[in-house]
mmCIF file of C-alpha atoms in Angstrom:
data_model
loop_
_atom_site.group_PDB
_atom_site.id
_atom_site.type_symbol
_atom_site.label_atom_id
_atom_site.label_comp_id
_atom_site.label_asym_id
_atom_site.label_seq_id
_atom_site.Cartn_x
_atom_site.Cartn_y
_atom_site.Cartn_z
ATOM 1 C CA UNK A 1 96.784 101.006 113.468
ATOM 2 C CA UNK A 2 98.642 103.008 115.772
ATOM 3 C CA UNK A 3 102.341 102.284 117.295
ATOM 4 C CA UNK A 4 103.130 101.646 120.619
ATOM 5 C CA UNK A 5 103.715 105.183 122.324
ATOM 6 C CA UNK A 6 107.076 104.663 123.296
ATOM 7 C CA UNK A 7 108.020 104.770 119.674
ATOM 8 C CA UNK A 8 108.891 108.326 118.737
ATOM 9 C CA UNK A 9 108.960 109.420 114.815
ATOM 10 C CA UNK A 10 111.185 112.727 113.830
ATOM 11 C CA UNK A 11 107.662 114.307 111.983
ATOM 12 C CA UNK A 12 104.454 113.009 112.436
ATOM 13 C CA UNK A 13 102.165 115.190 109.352
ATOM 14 C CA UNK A 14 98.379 115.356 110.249
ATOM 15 C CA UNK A 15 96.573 115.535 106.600
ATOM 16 C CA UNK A 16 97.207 113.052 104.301
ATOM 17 C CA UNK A 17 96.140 115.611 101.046
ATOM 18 C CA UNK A 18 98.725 117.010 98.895
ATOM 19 C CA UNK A 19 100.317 119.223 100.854
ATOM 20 C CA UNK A 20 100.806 116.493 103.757
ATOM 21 C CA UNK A 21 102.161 113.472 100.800
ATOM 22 C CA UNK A 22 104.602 115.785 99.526
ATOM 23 C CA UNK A 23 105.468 117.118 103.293
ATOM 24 C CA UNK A 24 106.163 113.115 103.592
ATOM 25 C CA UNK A 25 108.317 112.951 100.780
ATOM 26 C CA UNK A 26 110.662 116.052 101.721
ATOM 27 C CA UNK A 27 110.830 114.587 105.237
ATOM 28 C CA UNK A 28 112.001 110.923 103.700
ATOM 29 C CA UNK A 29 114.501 113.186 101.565
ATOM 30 C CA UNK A 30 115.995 114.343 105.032
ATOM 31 C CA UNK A 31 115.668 111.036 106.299
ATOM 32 C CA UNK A 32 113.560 111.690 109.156
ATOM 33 C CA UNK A 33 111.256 108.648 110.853
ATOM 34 C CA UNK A 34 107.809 109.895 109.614
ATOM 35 C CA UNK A 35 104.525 109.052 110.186
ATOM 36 C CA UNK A 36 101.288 110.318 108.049
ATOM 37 C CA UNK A 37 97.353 110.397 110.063
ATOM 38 C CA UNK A 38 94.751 111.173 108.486
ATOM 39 C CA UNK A 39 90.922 111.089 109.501
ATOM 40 C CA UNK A 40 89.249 109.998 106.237
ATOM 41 C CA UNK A 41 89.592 106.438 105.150
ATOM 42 C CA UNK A 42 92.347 106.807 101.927
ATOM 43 C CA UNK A 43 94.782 109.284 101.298
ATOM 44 C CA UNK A 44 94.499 112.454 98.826
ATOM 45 C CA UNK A 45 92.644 115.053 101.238
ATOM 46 C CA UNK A 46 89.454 116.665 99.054
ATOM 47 C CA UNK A 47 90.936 115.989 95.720
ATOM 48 C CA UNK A 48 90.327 112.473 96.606
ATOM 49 C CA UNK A 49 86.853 112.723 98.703
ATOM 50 C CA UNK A 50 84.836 115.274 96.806
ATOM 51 C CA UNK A 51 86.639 116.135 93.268
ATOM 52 C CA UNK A 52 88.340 112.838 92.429
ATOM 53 C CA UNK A 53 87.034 113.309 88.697
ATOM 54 C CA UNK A 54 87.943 116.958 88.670
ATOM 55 C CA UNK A 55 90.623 118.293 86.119
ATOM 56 C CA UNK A 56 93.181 120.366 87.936
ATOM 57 C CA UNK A 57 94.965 123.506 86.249
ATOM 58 C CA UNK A 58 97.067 125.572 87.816
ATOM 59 C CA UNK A 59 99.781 122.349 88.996
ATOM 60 C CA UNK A 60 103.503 123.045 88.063
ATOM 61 C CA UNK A 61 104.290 120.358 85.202
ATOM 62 C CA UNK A 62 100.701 119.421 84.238
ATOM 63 C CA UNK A 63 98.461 121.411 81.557
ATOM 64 C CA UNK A 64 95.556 120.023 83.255
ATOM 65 C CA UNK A 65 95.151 116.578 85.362
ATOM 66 C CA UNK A 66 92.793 114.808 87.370
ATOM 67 C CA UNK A 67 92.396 115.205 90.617
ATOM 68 C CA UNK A 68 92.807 111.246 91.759
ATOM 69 C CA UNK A 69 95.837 110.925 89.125
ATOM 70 C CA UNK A 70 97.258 113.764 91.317
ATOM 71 C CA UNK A 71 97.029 112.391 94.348
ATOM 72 C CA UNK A 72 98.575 108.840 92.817
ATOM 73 C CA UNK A 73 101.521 110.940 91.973
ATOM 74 C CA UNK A 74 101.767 112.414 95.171
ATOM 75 C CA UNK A 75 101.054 109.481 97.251
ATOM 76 C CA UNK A 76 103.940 107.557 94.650
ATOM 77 C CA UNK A 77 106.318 110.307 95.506
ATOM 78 C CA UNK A 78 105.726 110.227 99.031
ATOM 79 C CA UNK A 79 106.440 106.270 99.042
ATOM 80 C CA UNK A 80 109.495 106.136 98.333
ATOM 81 C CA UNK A 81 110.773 106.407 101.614
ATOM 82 C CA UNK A 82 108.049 104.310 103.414
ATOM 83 C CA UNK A 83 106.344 106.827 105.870
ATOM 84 C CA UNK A 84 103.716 104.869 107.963
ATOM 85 C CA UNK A 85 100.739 105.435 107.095
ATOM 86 C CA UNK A 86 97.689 105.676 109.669
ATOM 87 C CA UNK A 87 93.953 106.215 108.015
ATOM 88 C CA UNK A 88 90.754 106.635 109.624
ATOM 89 C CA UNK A 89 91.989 108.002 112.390
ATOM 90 C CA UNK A 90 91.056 111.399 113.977
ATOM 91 C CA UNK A 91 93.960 113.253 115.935
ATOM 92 C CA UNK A 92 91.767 114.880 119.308
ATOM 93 C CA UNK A 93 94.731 116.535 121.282
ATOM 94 C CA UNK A 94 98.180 118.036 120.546
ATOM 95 C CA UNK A 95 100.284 118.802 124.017
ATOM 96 C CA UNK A 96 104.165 119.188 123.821
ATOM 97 C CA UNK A 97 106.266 117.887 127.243
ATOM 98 C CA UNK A 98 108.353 121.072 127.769
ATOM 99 C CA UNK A 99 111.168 119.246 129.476
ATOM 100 C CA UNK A 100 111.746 116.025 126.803
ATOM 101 C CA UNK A 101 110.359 118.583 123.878
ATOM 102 C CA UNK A 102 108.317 115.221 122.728
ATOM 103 C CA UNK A 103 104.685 116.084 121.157
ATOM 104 C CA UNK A 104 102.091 113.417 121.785
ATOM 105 C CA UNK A 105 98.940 112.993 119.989
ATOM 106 C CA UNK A 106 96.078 111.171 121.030
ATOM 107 C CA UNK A 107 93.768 110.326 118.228
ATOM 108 C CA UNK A 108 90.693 108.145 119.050
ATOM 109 C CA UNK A 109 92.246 105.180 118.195
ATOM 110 C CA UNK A 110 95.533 105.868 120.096
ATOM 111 C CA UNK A 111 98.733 107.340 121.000
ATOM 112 C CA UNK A 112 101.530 109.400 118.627
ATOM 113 C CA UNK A 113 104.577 110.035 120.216
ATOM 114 C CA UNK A 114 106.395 112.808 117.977
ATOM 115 C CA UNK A 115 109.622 115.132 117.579
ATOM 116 C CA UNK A 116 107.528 117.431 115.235
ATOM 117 C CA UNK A 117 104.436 118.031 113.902
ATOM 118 C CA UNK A 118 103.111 119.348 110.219
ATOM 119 C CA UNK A 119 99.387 120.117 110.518
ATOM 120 C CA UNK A 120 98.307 119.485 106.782
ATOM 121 C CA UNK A 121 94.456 119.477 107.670
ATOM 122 C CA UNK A 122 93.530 121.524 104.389
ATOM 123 C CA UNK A 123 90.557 123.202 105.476
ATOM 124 C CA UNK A 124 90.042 121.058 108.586
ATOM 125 C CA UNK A 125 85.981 119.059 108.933
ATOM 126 C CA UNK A 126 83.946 120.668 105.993
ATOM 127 C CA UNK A 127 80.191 120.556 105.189
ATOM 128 C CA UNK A 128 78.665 121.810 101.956
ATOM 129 C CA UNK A 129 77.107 124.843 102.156
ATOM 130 C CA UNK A 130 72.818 123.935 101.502
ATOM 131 C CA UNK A 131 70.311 126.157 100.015
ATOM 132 C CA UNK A 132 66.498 127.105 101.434
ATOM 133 C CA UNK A 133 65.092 126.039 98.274
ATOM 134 C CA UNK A 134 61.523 124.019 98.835
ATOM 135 C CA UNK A 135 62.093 119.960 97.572
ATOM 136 C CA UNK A 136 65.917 120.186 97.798
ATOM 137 C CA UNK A 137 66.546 118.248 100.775
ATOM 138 C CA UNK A 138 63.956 115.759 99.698
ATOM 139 C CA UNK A 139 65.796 114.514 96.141
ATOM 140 C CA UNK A 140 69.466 115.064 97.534
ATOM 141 C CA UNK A 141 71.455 112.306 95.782
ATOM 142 C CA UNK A 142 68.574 112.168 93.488
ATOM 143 C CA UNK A 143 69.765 113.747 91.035
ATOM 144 C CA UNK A 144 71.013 116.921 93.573
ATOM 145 C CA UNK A 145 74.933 116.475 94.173
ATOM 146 C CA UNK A 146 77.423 118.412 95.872
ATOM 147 C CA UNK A 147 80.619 116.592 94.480
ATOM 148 C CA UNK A 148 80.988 114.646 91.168
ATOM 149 C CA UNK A 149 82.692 111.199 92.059
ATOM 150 C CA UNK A 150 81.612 109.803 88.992
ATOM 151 C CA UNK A 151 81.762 112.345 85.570
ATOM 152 C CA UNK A 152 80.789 109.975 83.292
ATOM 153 C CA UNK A 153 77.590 109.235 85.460
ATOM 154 C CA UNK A 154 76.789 112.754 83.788
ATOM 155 C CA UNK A 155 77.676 112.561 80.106
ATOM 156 C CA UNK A 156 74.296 113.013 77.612
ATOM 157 C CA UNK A 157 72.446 114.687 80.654
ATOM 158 C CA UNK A 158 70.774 118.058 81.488
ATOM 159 C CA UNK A 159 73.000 119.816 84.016
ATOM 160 C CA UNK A 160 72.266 123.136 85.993
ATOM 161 C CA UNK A 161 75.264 124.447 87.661
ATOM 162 C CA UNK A 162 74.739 126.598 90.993
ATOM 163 C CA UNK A 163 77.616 129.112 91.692
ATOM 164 C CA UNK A 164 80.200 131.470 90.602
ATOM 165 C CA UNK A 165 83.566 130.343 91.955
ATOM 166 C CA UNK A 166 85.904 127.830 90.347
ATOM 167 C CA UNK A 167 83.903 124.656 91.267
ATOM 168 C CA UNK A 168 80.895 125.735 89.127
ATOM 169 C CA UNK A 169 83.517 126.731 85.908
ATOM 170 C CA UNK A 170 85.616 123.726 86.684
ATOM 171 C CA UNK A 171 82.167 121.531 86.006
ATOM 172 C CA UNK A 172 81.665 123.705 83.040
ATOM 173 C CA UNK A 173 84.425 123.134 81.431
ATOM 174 C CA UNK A 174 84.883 119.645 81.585
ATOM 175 C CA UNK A 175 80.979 118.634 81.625
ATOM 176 C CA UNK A 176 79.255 120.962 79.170
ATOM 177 C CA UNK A 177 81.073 118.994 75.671
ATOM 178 C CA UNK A 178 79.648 116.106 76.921
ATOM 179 C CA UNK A 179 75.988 116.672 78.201
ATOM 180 C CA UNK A 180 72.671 117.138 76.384
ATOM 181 C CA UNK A 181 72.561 120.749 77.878
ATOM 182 C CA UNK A 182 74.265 122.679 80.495
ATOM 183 C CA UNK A 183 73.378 125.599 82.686
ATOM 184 C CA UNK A 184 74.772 127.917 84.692
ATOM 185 C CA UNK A 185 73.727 130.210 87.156
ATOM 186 C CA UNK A 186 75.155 132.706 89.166
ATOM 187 C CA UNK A 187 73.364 135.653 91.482
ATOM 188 C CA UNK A 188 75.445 138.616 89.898
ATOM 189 C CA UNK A 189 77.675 139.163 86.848
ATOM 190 C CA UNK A 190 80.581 138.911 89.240
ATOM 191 C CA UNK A 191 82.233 135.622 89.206
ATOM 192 C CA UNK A 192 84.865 134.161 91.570
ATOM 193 C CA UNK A 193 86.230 131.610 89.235
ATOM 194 C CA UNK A 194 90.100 132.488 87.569
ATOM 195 C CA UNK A 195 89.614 135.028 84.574
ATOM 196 C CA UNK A 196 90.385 132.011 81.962
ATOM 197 C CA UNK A 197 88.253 129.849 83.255
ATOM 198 C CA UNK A 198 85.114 132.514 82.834
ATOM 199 C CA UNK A 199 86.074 133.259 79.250
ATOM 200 C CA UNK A 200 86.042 129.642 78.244
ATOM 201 C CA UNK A 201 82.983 128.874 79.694
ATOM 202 C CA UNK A 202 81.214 131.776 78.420
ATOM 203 C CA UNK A 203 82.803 131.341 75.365
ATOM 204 C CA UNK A 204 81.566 127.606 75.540
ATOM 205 C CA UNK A 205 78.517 125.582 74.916
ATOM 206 C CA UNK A 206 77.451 126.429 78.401
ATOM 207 C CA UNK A 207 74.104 128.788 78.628
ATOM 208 C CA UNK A 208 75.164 131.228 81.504
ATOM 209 C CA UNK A 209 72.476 133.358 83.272
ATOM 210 C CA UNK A 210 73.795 136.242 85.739
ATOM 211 C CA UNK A 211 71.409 137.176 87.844
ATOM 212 C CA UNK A 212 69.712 134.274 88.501
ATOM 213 C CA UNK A 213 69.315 132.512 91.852
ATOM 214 C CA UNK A 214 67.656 128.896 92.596
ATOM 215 C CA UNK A 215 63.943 128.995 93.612
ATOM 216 C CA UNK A 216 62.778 125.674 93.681
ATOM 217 C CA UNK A 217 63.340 121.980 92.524
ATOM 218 C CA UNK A 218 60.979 119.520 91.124
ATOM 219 C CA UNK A 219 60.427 115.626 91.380
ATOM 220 C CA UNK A 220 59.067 112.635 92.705
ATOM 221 C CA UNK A 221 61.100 109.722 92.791
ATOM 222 C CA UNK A 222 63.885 111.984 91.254
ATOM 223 C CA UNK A 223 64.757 115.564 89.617
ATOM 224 C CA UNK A 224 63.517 116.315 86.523
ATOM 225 C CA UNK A 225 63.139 120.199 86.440
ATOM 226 C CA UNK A 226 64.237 123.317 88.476
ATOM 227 C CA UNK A 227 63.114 126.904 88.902
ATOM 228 C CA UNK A 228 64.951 129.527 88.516
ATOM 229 C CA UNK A 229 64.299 133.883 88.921
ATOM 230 C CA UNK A 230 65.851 136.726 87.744
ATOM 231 C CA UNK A 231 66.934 138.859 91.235
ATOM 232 C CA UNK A 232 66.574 141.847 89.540
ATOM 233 C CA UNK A 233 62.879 141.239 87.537
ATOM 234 C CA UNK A 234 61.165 138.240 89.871
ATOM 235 C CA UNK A 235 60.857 136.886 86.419
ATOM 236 C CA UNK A 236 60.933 133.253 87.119
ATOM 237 C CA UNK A 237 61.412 130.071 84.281
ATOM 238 C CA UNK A 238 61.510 126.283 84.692
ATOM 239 C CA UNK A 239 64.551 124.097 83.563
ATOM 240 C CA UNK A 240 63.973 120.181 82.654
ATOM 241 C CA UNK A 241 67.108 118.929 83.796
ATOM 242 C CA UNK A 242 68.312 115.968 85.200
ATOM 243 C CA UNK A 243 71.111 116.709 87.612
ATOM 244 C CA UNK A 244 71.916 119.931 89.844
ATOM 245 C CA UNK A 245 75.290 120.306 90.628
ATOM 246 C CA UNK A 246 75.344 123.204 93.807
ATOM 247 C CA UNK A 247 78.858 124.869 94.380
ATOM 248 C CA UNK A 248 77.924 127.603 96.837
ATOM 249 C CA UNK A 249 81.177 126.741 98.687
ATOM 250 C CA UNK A 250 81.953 124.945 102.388
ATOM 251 C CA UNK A 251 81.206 125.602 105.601
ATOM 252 C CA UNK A 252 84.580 124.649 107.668
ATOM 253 C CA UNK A 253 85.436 124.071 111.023
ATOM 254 C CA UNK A 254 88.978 123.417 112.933
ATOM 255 C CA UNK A 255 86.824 121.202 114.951
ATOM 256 C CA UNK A 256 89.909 120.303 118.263
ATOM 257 C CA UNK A 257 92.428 121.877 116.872
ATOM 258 C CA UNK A 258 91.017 125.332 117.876
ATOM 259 C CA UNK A 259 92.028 123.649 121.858
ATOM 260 C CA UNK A 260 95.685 123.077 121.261
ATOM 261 C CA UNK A 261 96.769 126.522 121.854
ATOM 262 C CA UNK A 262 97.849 127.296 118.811
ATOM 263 C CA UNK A 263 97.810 130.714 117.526
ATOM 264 C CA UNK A 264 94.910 131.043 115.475
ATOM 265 C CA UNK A 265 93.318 133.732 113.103
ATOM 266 C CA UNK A 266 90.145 133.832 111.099
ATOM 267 C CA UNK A 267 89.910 130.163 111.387
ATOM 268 C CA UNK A 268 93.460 129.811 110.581
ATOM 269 C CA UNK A 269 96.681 128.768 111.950
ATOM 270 C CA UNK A 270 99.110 131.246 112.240
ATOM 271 C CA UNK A 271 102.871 130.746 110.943
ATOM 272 C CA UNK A 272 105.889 132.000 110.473
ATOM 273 C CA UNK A 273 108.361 132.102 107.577
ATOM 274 C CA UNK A 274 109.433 128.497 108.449
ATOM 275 C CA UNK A 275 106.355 127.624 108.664
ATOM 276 C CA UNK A 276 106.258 127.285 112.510
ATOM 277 C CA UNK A 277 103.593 127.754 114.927
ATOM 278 C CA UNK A 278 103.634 129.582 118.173
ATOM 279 C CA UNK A 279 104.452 125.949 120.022
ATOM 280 C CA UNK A 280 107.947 124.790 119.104
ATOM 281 C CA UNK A 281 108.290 121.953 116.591
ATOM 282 C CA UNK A 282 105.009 122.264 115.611
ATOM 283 C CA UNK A 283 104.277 123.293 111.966
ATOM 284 C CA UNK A 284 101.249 124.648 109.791
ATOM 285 C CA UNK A 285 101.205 124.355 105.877
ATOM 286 C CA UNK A 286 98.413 124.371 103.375
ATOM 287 C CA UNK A 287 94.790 125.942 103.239
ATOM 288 C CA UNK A 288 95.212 125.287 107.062
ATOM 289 C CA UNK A 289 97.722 128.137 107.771
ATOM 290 C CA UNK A 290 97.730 131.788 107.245
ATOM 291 C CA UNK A 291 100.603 134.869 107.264
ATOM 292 C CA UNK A 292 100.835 138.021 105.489
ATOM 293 C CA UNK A 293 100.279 137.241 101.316
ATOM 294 C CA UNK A 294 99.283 133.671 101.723
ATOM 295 C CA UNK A 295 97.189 132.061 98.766
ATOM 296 C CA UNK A 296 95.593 129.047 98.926
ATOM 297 C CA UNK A 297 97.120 127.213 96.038
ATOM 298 C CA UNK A 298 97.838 123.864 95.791
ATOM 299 C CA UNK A 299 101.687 124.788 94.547
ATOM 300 C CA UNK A 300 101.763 126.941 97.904
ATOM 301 C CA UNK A 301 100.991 124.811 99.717
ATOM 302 C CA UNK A 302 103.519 121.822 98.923
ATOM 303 C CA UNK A 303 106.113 124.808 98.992
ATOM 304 C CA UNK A 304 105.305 125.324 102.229
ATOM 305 C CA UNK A 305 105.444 121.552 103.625
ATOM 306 C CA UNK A 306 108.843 121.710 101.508
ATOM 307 C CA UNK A 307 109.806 124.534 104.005
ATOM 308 C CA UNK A 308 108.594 123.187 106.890
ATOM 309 C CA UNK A 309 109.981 119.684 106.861
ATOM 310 C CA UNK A 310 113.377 121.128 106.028
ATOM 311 C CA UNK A 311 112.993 123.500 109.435
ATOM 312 C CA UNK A 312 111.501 120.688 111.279
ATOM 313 C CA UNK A 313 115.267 118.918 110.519
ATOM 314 C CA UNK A 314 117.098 121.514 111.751
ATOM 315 C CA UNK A 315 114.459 121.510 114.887
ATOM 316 C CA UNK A 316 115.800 118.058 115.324
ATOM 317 C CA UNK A 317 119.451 118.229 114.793
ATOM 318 C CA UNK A 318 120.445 122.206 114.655
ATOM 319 C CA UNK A 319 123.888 120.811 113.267
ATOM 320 C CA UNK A 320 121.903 120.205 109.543
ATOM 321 C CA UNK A 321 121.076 122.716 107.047
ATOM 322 C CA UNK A 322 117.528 124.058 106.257
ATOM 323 C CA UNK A 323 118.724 123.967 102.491
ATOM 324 C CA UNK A 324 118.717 120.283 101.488
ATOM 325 C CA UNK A 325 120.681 120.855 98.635
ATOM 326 C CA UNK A 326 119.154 119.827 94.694
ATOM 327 C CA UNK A 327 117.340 116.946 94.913
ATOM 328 C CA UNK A 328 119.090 116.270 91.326
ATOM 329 C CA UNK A 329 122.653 116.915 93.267
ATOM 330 C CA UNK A 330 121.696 113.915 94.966
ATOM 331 C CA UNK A 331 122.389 110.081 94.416
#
């Protein structure tokens, strides 16, 4: 629920994902009044709505790790100092009071009163992006899945994997030991996915076929084959299979936040080395934000929320440091 607008936090973080816990977390550290609003119904961002079953690799500290047990630790961290927590709840306007400095944000369940604001919104609304492919609409969730919220659902199964980027090899690699067969297929030899991950899966029991595109799926009631073509040939061959995992990537949109006047570029928010947007107190980290050499990393982007809650306390009181010290240094 939201608080009475008369009650205004130090840093009110829009995201509840990764980058937006551990922007929580840092901001408890500093002791600031903080508030987290998110627009989906539980925290953890996309780790938590599409790849909760997902092994991550490239997080400081852990070899590999599940997506969900990821966000647990992040959402434990962030605890500790009792931000409030507001779910469900889509922010629709950002406008800043130039005389009182306070930013209010009206959401469509209410009013946020703020000092600052970290805009954590990963990626901001997201769709999958969906093939032409006669029959595929029909048998979506019938067998056809964009996300895996259930891995085990898939063990002992036929799988065809759609796409080249670090999705499809992700699926690979943790799917392929366990399944009947696996598939994958990608329209060139040039892959997306990190160099390691492409060697183990083509190492792997995985059957990979470049040059191959989707041309049609198969099924009544549900899937139970798929037809594939060479792009360079036309020579076409049928799969039995009985689940098609597509990871052609997301079509994304900054949906409101393109109206609050914020400095944006290629569908990104522009910052600056303290992670600050063109409007005072008003910050940017994540897959949301973009400047010279950004990566879109997970470890970036809590780095960044690190930064930008320590800035957003000197915002606040310019008598306090932006370095907060060791956190071992502290009691």
């Amino acid at each position: 629920m939201s608080d009475s607008n008369t009650d205004v936090y130090d840093f009110t973080i829009i995201g509840g994902g990764p980058t937006g816990l551990y922007g929580a977390f840092y901001a408890g550290l500093r002791q600031m009044k903080t508030k987290i609003i998110d627009s989906l119904g539980a925290l953890g961002g996309q780790l938590s709505a599409l790849y909760p079953e997902k092994y991550i690799y490239d997080v400081g500290g852990f070899p590999k790790v599940l997506a969900k047990d990821l966000v647990d630790q992040f959402a434990e961290q962030a605890s500790q100092y009792e931000p409030t927590v507001c779910l469900s709840e889509k922010v629709q306007t950002l406008t800043r009071d130039e005389e009182s400095g306070v930013i209010t944000l009206v959401t469509d369940k209410g009013t946020h009163r703020t000092k600052t604001v970290l805009i954590a919104a990963g990626v901001g609304a997201f769709l999958p992006r969906r093939m032409d492919v006669p029959g595929l609409q029909e048998l979506e969730e019938k067998g056809i899945q964009y996300f895996v919220n259930d891995t085990k659902s898939l063990y002992g199964k036929r799988l065809v994997i759609v796409g080249g980027g670090d999705s499809a090899f992700d699926w690979a690699m943790a799917l392929a030991e366990h399944a009947t067969s696996c598939t994958l297929i990608h329209r060139s030899d040039r892959f997306r996915a990190h160099e390691d991950s492409v060697e183990k899966v083509l190492n792997g029991p995985t059957d990979v076929r470049r040059f191959y595109e989707l041309k049609a799926v198969h099924g009544e009631e549900r899937l139970s084959a798929v037809t594939i073509f060479d792009n360079r040939s036309g020579e076409e061959m049928t799969i039995e299979c009985d689940n098609l995992l597509l990871n052609i990537g997301f079509l994304t949109n900054l949906g409101p936040i393109k109206e609050w006047g914020l400095d944006i570029e290629k569908n990104a928010i522009r910052v600056d080395s303290t992670m600050q947007t063109n409007i005072p107190g008003v910050y940017a980290a994540g897959d949301i934000c973009t400047y010279v050499g950004k990566l879109k990393l997970i470890a970036t982007g809590i780095g960044e929320a690190g930064t930008a809650a320590n800035f957003a306390k000197t915002y606040i009181d310019p008598s306090a440091k932006a370095f907060p010290g060791h956190s071992s240094d502290s009691k």
